[in-house]
Amino acid sequence: MERRRQSAKGAKPKKRAPVDQATTALGKVAEKRGLKVNLAKNDAGAGGQREMRVNVKTAKGRKVSSTLWLDRQLNDPYVARAKAEGYRSRAAYKLKELDEKFGLLKRGARVVDLGCAPGGWLQVAAEKGAGRVVGIDCLAMPHVPGTEHLELDFLDEAAPGKLKALLGGEADLVLSDMAAPTTGHQSTDHLRIIALAEAALDFAEDVLAPGGAFAAKVFQGGAEGDLLARLKKNFGVVKHAKPRASRADSAEMYVVGMGFKGKDKD
């Protein structure tokens, strides 16, 4: 017995015979489980195509809010589409949708873009064949071919006069995508953006040619009564719209006035 045990200890272990991997009913080797891949629909209109989702982990020293913003940017189909198609921002698709819905951009038209950085709306207006495209923003940005812009705060006293000089005549369309830095307090943020929209409307009423149009960003809320009253008084048609390119969790929408009746002579 003792000899047998010693020989068993010194013996080399026998190799197991190869075993065939189990196959599925279709004859394919079954995939290993345990690795989950998140798929998200491509909302940018890619015909139902699905794309890989990027999971962003919280890095040391990075705030949770920054991580959430980065996650949203990396997984936003409009951000990816803008990059692929050469637009400076996803906001370009908001103007494209507004134009498709209301026919705002006319060939040869004079267009003013208030709050134009980083230039996505200027790009769209130039592509549509506008004859004169001017913008203004307090943020620095590279030149957009076929347009001109001022690096100046629109609320500066000199801004309206400089824009008029750059425009060289009456405008056919005034756009405002201006937004004040958010505070996190919904009512305060709403009042701030309504104030910017009213300032944009002041300029539009001064510079628009009869029949012209106006479009401005607002937030959903109940404090835009005065703005709407002015629009309905001075424009033939007033509409609200929320483009698909606006994020679903955002309160932003756009108010559009068409058929400007001309300056109030009172």
Coordinates of C-alpha atoms in Angstrom, one line a residue, residues 38-266:
N38 CA -25.5 49.6 -22.9
L39 CA -27.1 50.5 -26.2
A40 CA -28.8 53.8 -26.8
K41 CA -31.0 54.8 -29.8
N42 CA -29.5 57.4 -32.1
D43 CA -32.0 60.2 -31.8
A44 CA -30.2 62.2 -34.5
G45 CA -32.2 60.6 -37.2
A46 CA -30.0 57.7 -38.2
G47 CA -32.9 55.5 -39.2
G48 CA -33.1 53.5 -36.0
Q49 CA -29.4 52.8 -35.8
R50 CA -28.2 52.0 -32.3
E51 CA -24.9 53.2 -30.9
M52 CA -22.7 52.3 -28.0
R53 CA -23.2 54.2 -24.8
V54 CA -20.2 55.6 -23.0
N55 CA -20.2 55.1 -19.2
V56 CA -18.4 57.9 -17.4
K57 CA -17.0 57.2 -13.9
T58 CA -16.6 59.9 -11.3
A59 CA -12.9 60.7 -11.3
K60 CA -10.9 61.9 -8.2
G61 CA -11.4 65.6 -7.8
R62 CA -14.3 65.9 -10.3
K63 CA -17.6 67.1 -9.1
V64 CA -20.7 64.9 -9.6
S65 CA -22.3 67.7 -11.6
S66 CA -19.3 67.8 -13.9
T67 CA -19.5 64.0 -14.4
L68 CA -23.2 64.2 -15.2
W69 CA -22.5 67.0 -17.8
L70 CA -19.7 65.0 -19.4
D71 CA -21.9 61.9 -19.5
R72 CA -24.6 63.8 -21.2
Q73 CA -22.2 65.4 -23.7
L74 CA -20.6 62.1 -24.6
N75 CA -23.9 60.3 -25.1
D76 CA -25.8 63.1 -26.8
P77 CA -26.5 62.1 -30.5
Y78 CA -26.7 65.8 -31.5
V79 CA -23.3 66.5 -30.1
A80 CA -21.9 63.6 -32.2
R81 CA -23.8 64.7 -35.2
A82 CA -22.6 68.3 -35.0
K83 CA -19.0 67.1 -34.8
A84 CA -19.4 64.8 -37.8
E85 CA -21.2 67.4 -39.9
G86 CA -18.8 70.3 -39.0
Y87 CA -21.2 72.5 -36.9
R88 CA -19.7 74.3 -33.9
S89 CA -22.6 73.3 -31.6
R90 CA -25.6 71.0 -31.3
A91 CA -27.7 74.2 -31.2
A92 CA -27.4 74.4 -35.0
Y93 CA -30.1 71.7 -35.3
K94 CA -32.5 73.8 -33.2
L95 CA -32.4 76.6 -35.8
K96 CA -32.6 74.0 -38.6
E97 CA -35.8 72.7 -37.0
L98 CA -37.3 76.1 -36.4
D99 CA -36.6 77.0 -40.0
E100 CA -38.2 73.8 -41.3
K101 CA -41.3 74.5 -39.3
F102 CA -41.7 78.3 -39.9
G103 CA -39.6 79.1 -43.0
L104 CA -37.5 81.8 -41.2
L105 CA -34.4 81.8 -43.3
K106 CA -34.8 83.3 -46.7
R107 CA -32.2 83.5 -49.5
G108 CA -30.7 87.0 -49.6
A109 CA -32.1 88.0 -46.2
R110 CA -30.4 90.1 -43.5
V111 CA -30.1 88.1 -40.3
V112 CA -29.0 89.2 -36.8
D113 CA -28.0 86.5 -34.3
L114 CA -27.9 87.7 -30.7
G115 CA -25.8 85.6 -28.4
C116 CA -24.1 83.9 -31.4
A117 CA -21.2 82.0 -29.8
P118 CA -19.9 79.5 -30.6
G119 CA -21.3 80.1 -34.1
G120 CA -23.7 77.3 -34.9
W121 CA -26.6 79.5 -35.9
L122 CA -24.4 81.8 -37.9
Q123 CA -23.2 78.7 -39.9
V124 CA -26.8 77.6 -40.6
A125 CA -27.9 81.1 -41.7
A126 CA -25.0 81.4 -44.1
E127 CA -25.6 77.9 -45.5
K128 CA -29.3 78.8 -46.2
G129 CA -28.1 81.7 -48.4
A130 CA -28.8 84.7 -46.2
G131 CA -27.3 87.8 -47.9
R132 CA -26.0 89.4 -44.7
V133 CA -25.4 87.6 -41.4
V134 CA -24.2 89.4 -38.3
G135 CA -23.9 88.3 -34.7
I136 CA -22.9 89.5 -31.3
D137 CA -21.7 87.8 -28.2
C138 CA -19.6 88.7 -25.2
L139 CA -17.6 85.5 -25.6
A140 CA -14.7 85.2 -28.0
M141 CA -15.1 82.9 -31.0
P142 CA -13.4 82.2 -34.3
H143 CA -14.8 83.9 -37.5
V144 CA -17.5 82.0 -39.3
P145 CA -17.0 82.3 -43.1
G146 CA -19.7 84.4 -44.8
T147 CA -20.7 86.2 -41.6
E148 CA -19.5 89.0 -39.3
H149 CA -19.7 89.3 -35.5
L150 CA -19.0 91.6 -32.7
E151 CA -17.3 90.5 -29.5
L152 CA -19.5 92.7 -27.2
D153 CA -22.2 92.3 -24.6
F154 CA -25.5 92.9 -26.2
L155 CA -26.7 94.8 -23.2
D156 CA -23.9 97.3 -23.6
E157 CA -25.3 100.7 -24.6
A158 CA -23.2 100.8 -27.7
A159 CA -24.3 97.4 -29.0
P160 CA -27.5 98.2 -30.9
G161 CA -25.8 101.0 -32.8
K162 CA -22.8 98.9 -33.8
L163 CA -25.0 96.1 -34.9
K164 CA -27.1 98.4 -37.1
A165 CA -23.9 99.8 -38.7
L166 CA -22.7 96.3 -39.4
L167 CA -26.0 95.2 -40.8
G168 CA -26.2 98.1 -43.2
G169 CA -30.0 98.3 -43.3
E170 CA -33.2 96.8 -41.9
A171 CA -33.2 93.2 -40.8
D172 CA -35.4 90.4 -42.1
L173 CA -34.8 88.1 -39.1
V174 CA -33.6 88.7 -35.6
L175 CA -32.6 85.6 -33.6
S176 CA -31.8 85.3 -29.9
D177 CA -30.4 82.3 -28.3
M178 CA -29.2 84.3 -25.3
A179 CA -29.3 82.7 -21.9
A180 CA -28.1 84.1 -18.6
P181 CA -26.0 81.8 -16.3
T182 CA -28.5 79.6 -14.4
T183 CA -28.7 79.9 -10.6
G184 CA -30.6 76.7 -10.0
H185 CA -33.6 78.6 -8.8
Q186 CA -36.3 78.1 -11.5
S187 CA -38.2 81.3 -11.0
T188 CA -35.1 83.5 -11.0
D189 CA -33.7 81.8 -14.1
H190 CA -37.0 82.2 -15.9
L191 CA -37.1 85.9 -15.1
R192 CA -33.6 86.4 -16.3
I193 CA -34.1 84.8 -19.7
I194 CA -37.4 86.6 -20.2
A195 CA -35.5 89.9 -19.5
L196 CA -33.0 89.0 -22.2
A197 CA -35.8 88.0 -24.7
E198 CA -37.5 91.4 -24.0
A199 CA -34.2 93.2 -24.7
A200 CA -33.9 91.3 -27.9
L201 CA -37.4 92.2 -28.9
D202 CA -36.7 95.9 -28.2
F203 CA -33.9 95.7 -30.7
A204 CA -36.0 93.6 -33.2
E205 CA -38.8 96.2 -33.1
D206 CA -36.3 98.9 -33.9
V207 CA -34.4 97.2 -36.7
L208 CA -36.9 94.7 -38.4
A209 CA -38.3 95.5 -41.8
P210 CA -42.1 95.1 -42.3
G211 CA -42.9 91.4 -42.7
G212 CA -39.8 90.4 -40.8
A213 CA -39.5 87.7 -38.1
F214 CA -38.2 87.2 -34.6
A215 CA -37.3 84.1 -32.6
A216 CA -36.0 84.0 -29.1
K217 CA -35.3 81.4 -26.4
V218 CA -37.5 81.4 -23.3
F219 CA -38.1 79.0 -20.4
Q220 CA -41.4 77.4 -19.8
G221 CA -43.1 79.4 -17.0
G222 CA -45.8 81.9 -16.3
A223 CA -43.9 85.2 -16.4
E224 CA -43.9 85.9 -20.2
G225 CA -47.3 87.6 -20.4
D226 CA -45.9 91.0 -21.3
L227 CA -43.5 89.6 -23.9
L228 CA -46.4 87.6 -25.6
A229 CA -48.6 90.7 -25.5
R230 CA -46.0 92.7 -27.3
L231 CA -45.4 90.0 -29.8
K232 CA -49.1 89.6 -30.6
K233 CA -49.5 93.3 -31.0
N234 CA -46.6 93.8 -33.4
F235 CA -46.5 90.5 -35.3
G236 CA -49.2 88.8 -37.4
V237 CA -48.5 85.3 -36.2
V238 CA -47.0 84.2 -32.8
K239 CA -46.0 80.6 -32.1
H240 CA -44.2 78.5 -29.5
A241 CA -41.9 75.6 -30.4
K242 CA -39.6 73.1 -28.7
P243 CA -37.2 71.6 -31.3
R244 CA -36.4 67.9 -30.9
A245 CA -32.7 69.0 -30.6
S246 CA -33.6 70.7 -27.3
R247 CA -32.9 68.3 -24.5
A248 CA -36.0 66.6 -23.1
D249 CA -35.0 67.6 -19.5
S250 CA -34.6 71.2 -20.4
A251 CA -37.3 73.9 -19.8
E252 CA -36.1 75.9 -22.8
M253 CA -38.4 76.6 -25.7
Y254 CA -38.6 79.2 -28.4
V255 CA -41.2 81.9 -29.1
V256 CA -41.5 82.9 -32.8
G257 CA -43.1 86.0 -34.2
M258 CA -43.7 86.3 -38.0
G259 CA -45.1 89.1 -40.2
F260 CA -43.8 92.2 -38.4
K261 CA -46.3 95.0 -38.7
G262 CA -43.8 97.8 -38.7
K263 CA -42.6 100.2 -36.1
D264 CA -45.1 101.7 -33.7
K265 CA -45.5 105.3 -34.8
D266 CA -47.0 106.5 -31.4

